[in-house]
mmCIF file with all atom_site columns, C-alpha atoms in Angstrom:
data_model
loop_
_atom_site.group_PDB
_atom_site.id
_atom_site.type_symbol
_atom_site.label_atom_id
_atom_site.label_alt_id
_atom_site.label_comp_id
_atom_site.label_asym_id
_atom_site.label_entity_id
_atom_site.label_seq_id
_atom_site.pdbx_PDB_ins_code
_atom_site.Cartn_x
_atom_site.Cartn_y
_atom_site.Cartn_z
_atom_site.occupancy
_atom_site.B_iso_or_equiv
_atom_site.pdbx_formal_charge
_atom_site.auth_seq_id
_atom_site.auth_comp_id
_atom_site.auth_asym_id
_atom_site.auth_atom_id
_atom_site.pdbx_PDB_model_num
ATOM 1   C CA . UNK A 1 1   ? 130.915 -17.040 8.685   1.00 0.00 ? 1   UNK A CA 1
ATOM 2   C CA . UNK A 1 2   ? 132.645 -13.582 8.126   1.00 0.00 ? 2   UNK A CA 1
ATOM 3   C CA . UNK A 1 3   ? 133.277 -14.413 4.520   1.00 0.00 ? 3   UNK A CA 1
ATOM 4   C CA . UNK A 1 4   ? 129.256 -14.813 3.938   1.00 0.00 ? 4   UNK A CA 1
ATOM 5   C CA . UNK A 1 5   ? 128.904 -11.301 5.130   1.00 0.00 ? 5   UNK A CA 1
ATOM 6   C CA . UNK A 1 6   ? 131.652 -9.609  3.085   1.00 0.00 ? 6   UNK A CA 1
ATOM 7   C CA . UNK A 1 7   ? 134.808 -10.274 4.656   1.00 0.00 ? 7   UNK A CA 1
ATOM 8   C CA . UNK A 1 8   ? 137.054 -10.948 1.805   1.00 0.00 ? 8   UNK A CA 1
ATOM 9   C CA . UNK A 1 9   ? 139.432 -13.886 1.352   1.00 0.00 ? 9   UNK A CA 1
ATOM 10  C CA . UNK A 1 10  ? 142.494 -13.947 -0.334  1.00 0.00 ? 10  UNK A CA 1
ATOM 11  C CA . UNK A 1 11  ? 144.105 -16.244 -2.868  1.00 0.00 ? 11  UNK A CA 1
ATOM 12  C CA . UNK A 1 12  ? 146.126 -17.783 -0.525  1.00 0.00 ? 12  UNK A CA 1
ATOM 13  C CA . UNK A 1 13  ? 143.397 -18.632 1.966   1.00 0.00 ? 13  UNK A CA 1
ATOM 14  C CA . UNK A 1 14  ? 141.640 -21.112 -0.889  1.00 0.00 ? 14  UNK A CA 1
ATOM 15  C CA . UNK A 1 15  ? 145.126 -22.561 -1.556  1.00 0.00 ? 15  UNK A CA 1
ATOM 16  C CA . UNK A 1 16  ? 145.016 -23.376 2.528   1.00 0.00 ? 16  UNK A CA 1
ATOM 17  C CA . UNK A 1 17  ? 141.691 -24.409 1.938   1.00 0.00 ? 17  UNK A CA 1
ATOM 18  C CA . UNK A 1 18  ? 141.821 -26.585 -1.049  1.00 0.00 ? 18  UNK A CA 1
ATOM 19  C CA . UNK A 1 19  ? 144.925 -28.277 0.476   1.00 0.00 ? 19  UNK A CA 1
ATOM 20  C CA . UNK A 1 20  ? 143.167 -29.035 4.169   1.00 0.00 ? 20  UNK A CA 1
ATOM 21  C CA . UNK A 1 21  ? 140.505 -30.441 1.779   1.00 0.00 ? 21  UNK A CA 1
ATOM 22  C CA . UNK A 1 22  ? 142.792 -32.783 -0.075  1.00 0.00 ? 22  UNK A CA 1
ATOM 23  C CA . UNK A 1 23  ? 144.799 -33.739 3.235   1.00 0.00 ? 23  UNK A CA 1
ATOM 24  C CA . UNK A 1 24  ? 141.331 -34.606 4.445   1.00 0.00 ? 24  UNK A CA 1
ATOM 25  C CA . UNK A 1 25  ? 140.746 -37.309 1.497   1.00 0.00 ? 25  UNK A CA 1
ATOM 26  C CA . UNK A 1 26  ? 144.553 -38.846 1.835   1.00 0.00 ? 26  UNK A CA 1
ATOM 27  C CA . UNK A 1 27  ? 143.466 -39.702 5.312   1.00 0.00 ? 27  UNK A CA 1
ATOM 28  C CA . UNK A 1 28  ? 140.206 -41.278 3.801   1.00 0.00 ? 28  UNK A CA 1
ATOM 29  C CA . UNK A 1 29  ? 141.884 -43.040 1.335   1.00 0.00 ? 29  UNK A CA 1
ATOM 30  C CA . UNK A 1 30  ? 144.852 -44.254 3.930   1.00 0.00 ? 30  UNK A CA 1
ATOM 31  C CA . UNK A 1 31  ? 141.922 -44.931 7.172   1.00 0.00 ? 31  UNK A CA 1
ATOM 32  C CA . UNK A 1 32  ? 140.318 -46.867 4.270   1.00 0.00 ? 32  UNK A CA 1
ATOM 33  C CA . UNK A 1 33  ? 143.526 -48.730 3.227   1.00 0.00 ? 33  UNK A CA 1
ATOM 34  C CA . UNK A 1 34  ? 143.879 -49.850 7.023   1.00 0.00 ? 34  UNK A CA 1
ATOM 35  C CA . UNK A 1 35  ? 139.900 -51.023 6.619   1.00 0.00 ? 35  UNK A CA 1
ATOM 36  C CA . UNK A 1 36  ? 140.696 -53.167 3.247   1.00 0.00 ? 36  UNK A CA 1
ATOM 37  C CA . UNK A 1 37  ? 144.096 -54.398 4.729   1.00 0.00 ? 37  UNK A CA 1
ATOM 38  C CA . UNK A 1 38  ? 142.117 -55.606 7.951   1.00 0.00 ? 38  UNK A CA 1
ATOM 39  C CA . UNK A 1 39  ? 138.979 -57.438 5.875   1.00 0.00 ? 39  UNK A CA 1
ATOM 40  C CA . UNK A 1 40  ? 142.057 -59.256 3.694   1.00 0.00 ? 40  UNK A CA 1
ATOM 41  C CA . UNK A 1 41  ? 143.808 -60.534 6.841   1.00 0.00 ? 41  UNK A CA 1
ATOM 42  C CA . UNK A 1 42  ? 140.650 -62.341 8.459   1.00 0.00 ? 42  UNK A CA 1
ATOM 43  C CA . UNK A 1 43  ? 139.367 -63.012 4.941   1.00 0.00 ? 43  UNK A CA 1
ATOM 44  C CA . UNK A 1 44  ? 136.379 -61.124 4.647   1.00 0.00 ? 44  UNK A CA 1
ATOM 45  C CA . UNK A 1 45  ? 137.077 -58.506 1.935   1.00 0.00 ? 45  UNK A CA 1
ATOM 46  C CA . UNK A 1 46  ? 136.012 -61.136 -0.906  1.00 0.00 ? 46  UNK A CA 1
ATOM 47  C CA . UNK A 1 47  ? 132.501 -61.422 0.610   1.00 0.00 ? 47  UNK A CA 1
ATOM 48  C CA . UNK A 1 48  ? 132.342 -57.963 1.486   1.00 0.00 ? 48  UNK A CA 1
ATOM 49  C CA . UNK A 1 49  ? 130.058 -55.174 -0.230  1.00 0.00 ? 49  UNK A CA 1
ATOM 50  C CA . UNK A 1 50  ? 132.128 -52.093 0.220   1.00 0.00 ? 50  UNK A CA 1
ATOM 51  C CA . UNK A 1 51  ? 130.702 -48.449 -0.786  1.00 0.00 ? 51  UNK A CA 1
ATOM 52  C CA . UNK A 1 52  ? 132.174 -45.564 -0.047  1.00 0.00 ? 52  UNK A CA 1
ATOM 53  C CA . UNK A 1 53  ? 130.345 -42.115 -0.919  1.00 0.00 ? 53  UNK A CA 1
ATOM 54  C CA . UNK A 1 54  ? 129.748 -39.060 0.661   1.00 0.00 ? 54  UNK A CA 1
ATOM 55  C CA . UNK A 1 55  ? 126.391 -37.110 2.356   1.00 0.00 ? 55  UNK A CA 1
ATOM 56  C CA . UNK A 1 56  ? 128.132 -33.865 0.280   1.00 0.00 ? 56  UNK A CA 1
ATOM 57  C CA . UNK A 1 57  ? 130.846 -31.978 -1.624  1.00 0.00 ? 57  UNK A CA 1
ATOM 58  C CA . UNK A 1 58  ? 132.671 -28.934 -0.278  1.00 0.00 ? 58  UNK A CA 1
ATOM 59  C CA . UNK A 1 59  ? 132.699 -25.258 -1.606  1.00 0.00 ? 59  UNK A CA 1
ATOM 60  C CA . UNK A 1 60  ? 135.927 -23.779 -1.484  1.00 0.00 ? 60  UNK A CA 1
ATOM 61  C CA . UNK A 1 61  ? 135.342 -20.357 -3.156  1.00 0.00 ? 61  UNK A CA 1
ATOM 62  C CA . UNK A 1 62  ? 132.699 -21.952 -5.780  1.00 0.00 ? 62  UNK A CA 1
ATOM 63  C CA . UNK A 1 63  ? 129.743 -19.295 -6.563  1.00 0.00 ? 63  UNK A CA 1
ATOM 64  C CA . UNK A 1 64  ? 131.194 -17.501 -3.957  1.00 0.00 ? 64  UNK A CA 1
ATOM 65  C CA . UNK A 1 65  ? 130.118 -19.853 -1.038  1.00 0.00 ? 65  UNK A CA 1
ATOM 66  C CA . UNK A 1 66  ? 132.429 -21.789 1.334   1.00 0.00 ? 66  UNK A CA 1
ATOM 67  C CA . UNK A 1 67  ? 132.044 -24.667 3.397   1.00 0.00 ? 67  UNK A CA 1
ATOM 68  C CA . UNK A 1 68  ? 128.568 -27.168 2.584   1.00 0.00 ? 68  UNK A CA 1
ATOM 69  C CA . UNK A 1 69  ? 125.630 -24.661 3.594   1.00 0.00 ? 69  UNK A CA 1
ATOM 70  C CA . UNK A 1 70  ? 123.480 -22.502 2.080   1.00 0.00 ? 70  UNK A CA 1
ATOM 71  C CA . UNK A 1 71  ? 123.799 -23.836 -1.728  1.00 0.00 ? 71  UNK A CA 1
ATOM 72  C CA . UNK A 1 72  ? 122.595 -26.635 -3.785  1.00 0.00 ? 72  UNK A CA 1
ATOM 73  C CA . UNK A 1 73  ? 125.547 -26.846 -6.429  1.00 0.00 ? 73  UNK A CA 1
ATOM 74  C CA . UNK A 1 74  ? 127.153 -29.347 -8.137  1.00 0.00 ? 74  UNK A CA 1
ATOM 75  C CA . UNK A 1 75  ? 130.372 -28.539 -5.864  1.00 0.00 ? 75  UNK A CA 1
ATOM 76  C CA . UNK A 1 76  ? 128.252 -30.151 -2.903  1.00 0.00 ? 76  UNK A CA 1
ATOM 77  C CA . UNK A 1 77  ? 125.241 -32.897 -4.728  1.00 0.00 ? 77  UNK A CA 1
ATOM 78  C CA . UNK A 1 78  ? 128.197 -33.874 -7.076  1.00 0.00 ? 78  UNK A CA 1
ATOM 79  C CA . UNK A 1 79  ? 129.115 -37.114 -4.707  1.00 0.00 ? 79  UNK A CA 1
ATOM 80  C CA . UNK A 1 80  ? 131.389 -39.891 -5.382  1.00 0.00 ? 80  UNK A CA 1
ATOM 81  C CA . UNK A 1 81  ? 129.924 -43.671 -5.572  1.00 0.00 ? 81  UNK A CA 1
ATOM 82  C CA . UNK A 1 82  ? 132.311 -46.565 -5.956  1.00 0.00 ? 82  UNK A CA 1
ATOM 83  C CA . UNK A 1 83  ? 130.668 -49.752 -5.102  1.00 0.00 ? 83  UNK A CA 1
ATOM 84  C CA . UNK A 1 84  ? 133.001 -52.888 -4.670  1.00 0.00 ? 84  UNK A CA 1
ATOM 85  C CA . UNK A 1 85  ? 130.693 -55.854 -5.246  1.00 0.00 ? 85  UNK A CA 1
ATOM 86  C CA . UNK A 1 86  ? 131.464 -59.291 -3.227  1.00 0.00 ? 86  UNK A CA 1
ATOM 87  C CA . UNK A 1 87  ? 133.907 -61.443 -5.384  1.00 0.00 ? 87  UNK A CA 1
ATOM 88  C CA . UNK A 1 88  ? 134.604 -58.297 -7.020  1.00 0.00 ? 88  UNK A CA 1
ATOM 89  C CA . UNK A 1 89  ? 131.599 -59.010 -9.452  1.00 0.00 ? 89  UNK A CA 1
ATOM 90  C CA . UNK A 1 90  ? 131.542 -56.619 -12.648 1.00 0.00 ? 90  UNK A CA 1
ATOM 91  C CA . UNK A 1 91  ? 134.649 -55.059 -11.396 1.00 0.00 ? 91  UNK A CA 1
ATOM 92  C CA . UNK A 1 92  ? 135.807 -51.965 -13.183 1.00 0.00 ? 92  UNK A CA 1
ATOM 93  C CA . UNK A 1 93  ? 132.288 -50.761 -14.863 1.00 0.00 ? 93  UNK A CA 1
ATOM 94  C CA . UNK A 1 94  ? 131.594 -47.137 -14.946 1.00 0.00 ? 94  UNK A CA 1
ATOM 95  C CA . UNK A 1 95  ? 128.217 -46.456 -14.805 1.00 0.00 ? 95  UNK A CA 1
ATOM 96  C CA . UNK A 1 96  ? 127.291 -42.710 -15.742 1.00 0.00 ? 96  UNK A CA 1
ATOM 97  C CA . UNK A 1 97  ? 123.366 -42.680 -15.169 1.00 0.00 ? 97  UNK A CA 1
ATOM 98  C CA . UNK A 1 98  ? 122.262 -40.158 -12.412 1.00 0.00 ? 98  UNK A CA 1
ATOM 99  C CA . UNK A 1 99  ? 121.860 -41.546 -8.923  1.00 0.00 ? 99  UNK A CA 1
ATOM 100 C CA . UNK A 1 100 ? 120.647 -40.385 -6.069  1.00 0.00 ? 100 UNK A CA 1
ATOM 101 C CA . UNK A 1 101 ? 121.975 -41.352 -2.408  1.00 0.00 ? 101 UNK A CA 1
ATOM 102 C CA . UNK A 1 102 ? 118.311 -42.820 -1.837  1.00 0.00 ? 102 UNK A CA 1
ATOM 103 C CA . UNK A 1 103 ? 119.009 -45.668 -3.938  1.00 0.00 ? 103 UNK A CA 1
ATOM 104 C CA . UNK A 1 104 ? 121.611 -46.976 -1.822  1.00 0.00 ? 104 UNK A CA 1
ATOM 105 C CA . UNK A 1 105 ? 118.954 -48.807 0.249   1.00 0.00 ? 105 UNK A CA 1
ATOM 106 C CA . UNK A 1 106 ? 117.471 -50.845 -2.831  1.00 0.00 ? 106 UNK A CA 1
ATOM 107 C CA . UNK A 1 107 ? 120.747 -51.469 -4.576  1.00 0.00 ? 107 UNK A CA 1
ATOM 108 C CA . UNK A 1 108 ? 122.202 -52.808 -1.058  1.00 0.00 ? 108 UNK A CA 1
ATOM 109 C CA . UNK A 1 109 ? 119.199 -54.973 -0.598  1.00 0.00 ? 109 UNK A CA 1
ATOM 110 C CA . UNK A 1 110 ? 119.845 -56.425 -3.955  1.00 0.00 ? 110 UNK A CA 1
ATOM 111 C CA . UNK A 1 111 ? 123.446 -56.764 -3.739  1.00 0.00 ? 111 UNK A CA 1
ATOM 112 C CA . UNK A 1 112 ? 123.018 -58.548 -0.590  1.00 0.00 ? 112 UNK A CA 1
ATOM 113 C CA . UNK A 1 113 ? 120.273 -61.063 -1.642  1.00 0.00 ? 113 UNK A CA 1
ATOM 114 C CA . UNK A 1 114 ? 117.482 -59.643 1.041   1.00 0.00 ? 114 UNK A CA 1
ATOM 115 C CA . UNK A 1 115 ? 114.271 -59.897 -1.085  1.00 0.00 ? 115 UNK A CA 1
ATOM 116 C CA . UNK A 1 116 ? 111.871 -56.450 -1.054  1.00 0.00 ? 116 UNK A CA 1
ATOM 117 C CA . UNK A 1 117 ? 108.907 -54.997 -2.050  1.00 0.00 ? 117 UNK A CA 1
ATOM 118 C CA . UNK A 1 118 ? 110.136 -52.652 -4.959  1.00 0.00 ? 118 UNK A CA 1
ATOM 119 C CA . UNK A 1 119 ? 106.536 -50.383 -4.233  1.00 0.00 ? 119 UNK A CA 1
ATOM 120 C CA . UNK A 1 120 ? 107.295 -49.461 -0.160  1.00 0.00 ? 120 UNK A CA 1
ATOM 121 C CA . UNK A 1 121 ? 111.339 -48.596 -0.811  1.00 0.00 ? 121 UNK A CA 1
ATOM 122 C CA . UNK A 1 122 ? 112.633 -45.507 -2.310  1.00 0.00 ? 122 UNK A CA 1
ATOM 123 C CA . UNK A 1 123 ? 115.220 -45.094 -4.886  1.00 0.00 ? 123 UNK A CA 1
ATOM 124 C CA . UNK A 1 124 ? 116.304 -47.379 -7.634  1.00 0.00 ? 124 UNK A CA 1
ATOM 125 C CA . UNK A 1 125 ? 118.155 -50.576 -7.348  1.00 0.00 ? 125 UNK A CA 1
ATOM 126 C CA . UNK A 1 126 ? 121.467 -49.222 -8.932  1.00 0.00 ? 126 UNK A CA 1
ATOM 127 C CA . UNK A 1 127 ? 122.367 -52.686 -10.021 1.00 0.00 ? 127 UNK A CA 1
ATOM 128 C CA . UNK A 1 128 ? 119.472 -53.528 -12.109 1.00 0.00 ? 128 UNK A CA 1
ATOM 129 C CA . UNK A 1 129 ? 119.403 -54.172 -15.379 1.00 0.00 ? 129 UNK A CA 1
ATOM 130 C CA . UNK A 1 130 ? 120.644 -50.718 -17.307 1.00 0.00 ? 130 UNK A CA 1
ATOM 131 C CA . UNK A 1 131 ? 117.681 -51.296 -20.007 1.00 0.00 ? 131 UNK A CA 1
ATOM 132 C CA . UNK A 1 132 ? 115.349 -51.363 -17.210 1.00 0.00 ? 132 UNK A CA 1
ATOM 133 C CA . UNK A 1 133 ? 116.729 -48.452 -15.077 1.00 0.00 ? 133 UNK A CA 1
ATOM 134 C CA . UNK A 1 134 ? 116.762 -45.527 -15.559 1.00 0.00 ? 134 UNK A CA 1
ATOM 135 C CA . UNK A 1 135 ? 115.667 -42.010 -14.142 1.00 0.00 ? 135 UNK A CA 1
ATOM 136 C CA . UNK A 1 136 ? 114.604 -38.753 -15.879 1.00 0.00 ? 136 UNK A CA 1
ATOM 137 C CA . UNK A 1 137 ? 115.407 -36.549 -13.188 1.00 0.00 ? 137 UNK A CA 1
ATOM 138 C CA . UNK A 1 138 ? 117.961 -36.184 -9.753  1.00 0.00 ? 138 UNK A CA 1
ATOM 139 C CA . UNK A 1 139 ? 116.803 -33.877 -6.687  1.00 0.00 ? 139 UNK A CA 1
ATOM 140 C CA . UNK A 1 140 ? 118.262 -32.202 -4.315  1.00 0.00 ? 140 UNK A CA 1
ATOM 141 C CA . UNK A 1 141 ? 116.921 -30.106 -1.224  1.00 0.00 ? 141 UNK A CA 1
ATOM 142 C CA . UNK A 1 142 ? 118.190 -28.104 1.067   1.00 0.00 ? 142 UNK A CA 1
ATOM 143 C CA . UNK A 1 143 ? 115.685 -26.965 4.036   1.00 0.00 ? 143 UNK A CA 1
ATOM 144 C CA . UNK A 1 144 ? 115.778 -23.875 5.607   1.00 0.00 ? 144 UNK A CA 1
ATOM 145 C CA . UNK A 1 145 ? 119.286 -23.878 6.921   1.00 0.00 ? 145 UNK A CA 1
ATOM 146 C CA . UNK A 1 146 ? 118.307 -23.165 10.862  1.00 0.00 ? 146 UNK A CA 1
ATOM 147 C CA . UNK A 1 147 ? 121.438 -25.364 11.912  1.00 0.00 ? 147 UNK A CA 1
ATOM 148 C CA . UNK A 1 148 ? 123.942 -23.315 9.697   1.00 0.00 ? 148 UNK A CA 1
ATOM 149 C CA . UNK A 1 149 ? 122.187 -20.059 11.247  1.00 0.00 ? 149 UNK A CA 1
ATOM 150 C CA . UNK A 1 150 ? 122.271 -21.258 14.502  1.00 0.00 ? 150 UNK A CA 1
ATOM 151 C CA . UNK A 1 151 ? 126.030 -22.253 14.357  1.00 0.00 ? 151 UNK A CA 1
ATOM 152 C CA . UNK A 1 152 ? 126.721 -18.280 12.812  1.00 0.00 ? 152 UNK A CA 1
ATOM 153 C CA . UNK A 1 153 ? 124.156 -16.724 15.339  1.00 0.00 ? 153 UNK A CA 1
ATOM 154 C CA . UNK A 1 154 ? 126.297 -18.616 18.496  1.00 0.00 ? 154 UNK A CA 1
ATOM 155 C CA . UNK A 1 155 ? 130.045 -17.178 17.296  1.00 0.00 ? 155 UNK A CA 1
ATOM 156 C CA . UNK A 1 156 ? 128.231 -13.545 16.426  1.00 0.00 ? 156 UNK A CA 1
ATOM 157 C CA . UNK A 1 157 ? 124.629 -12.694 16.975  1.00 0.00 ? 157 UNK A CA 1
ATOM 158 C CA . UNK A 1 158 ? 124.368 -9.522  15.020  1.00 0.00 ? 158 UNK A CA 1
ATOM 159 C CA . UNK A 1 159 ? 125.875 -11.445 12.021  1.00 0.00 ? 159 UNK A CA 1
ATOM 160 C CA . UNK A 1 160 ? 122.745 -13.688 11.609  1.00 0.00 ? 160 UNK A CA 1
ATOM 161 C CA . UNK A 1 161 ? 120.821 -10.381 11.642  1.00 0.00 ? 161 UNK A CA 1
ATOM 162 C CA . UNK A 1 162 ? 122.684 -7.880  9.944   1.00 0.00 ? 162 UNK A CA 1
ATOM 163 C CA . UNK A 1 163 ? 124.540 -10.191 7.224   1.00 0.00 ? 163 UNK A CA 1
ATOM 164 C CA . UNK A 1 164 ? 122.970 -13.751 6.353   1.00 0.00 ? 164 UNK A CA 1
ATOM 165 C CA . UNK A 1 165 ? 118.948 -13.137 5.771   1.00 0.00 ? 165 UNK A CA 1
ATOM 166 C CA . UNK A 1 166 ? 119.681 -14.259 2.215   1.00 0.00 ? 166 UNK A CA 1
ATOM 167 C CA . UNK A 1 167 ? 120.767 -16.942 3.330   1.00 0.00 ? 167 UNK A CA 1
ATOM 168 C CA . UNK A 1 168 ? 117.579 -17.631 5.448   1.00 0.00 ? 168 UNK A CA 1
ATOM 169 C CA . UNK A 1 169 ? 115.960 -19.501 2.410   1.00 0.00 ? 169 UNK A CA 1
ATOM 170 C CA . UNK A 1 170 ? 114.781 -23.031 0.975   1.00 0.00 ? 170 UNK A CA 1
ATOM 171 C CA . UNK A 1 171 ? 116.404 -24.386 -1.803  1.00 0.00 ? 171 UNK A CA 1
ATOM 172 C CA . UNK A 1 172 ? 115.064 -27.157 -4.192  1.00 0.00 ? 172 UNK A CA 1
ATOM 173 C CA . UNK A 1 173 ? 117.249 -28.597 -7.470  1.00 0.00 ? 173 UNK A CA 1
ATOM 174 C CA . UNK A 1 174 ? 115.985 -30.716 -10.619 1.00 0.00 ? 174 UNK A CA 1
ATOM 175 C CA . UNK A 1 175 ? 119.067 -32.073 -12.946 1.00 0.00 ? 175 UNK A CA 1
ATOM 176 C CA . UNK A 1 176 ? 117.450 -33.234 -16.528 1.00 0.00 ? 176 UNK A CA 1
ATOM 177 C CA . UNK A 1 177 ? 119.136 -33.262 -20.015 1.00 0.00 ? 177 UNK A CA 1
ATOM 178 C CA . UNK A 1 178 ? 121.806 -31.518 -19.141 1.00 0.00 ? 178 UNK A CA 1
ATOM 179 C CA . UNK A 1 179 ? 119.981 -28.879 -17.024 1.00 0.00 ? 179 UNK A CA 1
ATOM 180 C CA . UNK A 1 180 ? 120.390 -27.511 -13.267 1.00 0.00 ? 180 UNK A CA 1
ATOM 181 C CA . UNK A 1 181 ? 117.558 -25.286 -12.087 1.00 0.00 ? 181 UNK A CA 1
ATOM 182 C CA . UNK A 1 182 ? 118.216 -24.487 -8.547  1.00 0.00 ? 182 UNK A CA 1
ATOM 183 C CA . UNK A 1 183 ? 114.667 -22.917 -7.087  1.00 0.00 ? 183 UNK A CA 1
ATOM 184 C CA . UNK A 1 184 ? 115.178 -20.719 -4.360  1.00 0.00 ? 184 UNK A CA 1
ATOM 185 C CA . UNK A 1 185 ? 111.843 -19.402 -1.623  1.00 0.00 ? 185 UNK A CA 1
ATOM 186 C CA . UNK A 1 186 ? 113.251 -15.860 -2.064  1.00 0.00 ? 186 UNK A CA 1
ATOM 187 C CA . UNK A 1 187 ? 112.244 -16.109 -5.881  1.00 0.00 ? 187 UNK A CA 1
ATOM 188 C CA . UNK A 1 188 ? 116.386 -15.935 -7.190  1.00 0.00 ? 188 UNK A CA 1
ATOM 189 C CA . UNK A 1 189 ? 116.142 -18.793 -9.556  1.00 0.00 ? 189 UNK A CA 1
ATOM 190 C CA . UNK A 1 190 ? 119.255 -20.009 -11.002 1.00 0.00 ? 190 UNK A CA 1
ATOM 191 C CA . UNK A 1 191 ? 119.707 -22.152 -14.538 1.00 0.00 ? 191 UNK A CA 1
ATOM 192 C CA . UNK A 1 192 ? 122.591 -23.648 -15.465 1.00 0.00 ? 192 UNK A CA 1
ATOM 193 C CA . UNK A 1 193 ? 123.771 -25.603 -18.924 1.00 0.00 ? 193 UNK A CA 1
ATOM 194 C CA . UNK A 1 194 ? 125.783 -28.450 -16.707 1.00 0.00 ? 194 UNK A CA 1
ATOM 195 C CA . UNK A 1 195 ? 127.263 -29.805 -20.287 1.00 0.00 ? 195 UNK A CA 1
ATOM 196 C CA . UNK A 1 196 ? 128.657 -26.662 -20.214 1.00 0.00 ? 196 UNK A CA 1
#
């Protein structure tokens, strides 16, 4: 919380960061390896749908934020999706239209064979047919952050007060040909050239 209020951070303290990060996915990727070992033992991992993702990404000095809160940058929408399909159907594709973590529920239904009615669920069935999906736009919100502030306002009260009222803010992103334009309540709009 200091560092959102000035305190400055060396070098070294990303390094530490960025490598607690990293040690953090390794025990992902080996908790996950115990998962896959366990479904191929009892013979479940064939008929299996298996998706791993994430709710966000992590800032570790990026725009000058740390942690998750208070931004709506790539650094924390930018989520991985791998989908493992039962039988391993359509194995290896790489699919590089935009997504959204609401269309997990449609493309799980369909996946899964539960019928639906495509006009009461949200998102986009992510395994449809790639002529007949497709999106625009992605977006991304992130409400006033009262939990962040709350967290910061319990370890120092005067630091809420004194230090984070920019912070205090609503956020709302739109990603479209190659655009990011992060709207912000406090009118400090920011547009970025993502291609670039």
């Amino acid at each position: 919380s200091r560092y959102y209020v000035g305190m400055s951070a060396s070098q070294h303290d990303f390094e530490v960061l960025s490598d607690l990060y990293d040690a953090e996915m390794a025990y992902m990727s080996f908790t996950l390896d115990k998962l896959f070992a366990s479904l191929r033992r009892d013979g479940r991992f064939d008929n299996t749908l298996i998706i791993v993702t994430s709710d966000h990404g992590e800032q570790l000095g990026d725009h000058d934020h740390l942690g998750h809160s208070f931004a709506l940058y790539n650094t924390t929408v930018q989520v991985p999706l791998i989908m493992r399909l039962p039988m391993n159907k359509e194995g290896g594709r790489v699919d590089d239209r935009m997504g959204q973590l609401v269309d997990l529920f449609p493309t799980i239904l369909e996946a899964t064979g539960v019928s639906y009615d495509e006009s009461v669920v949200q998102g986009l069935n992510l395994l449809g047919d790639t002529r007949d999906w497709s999106r625009a736009a992605v977006f991304s919100e992130y409400y006033y952050p009262s939990q962040a502030l709350a967290m910061y306002a319990d370890e120092d009260p005067e630091l809420v007060a004194d230090g984070l009222q920019q912070y205090q803010r609503r956020l709302r992103a739109v990603e479209a040909n190659g655009k990011r334009l992060i709207w912000s309540s406090t009118g400090d709009h920011e547009l970025y050239d993502t291609a670039s």
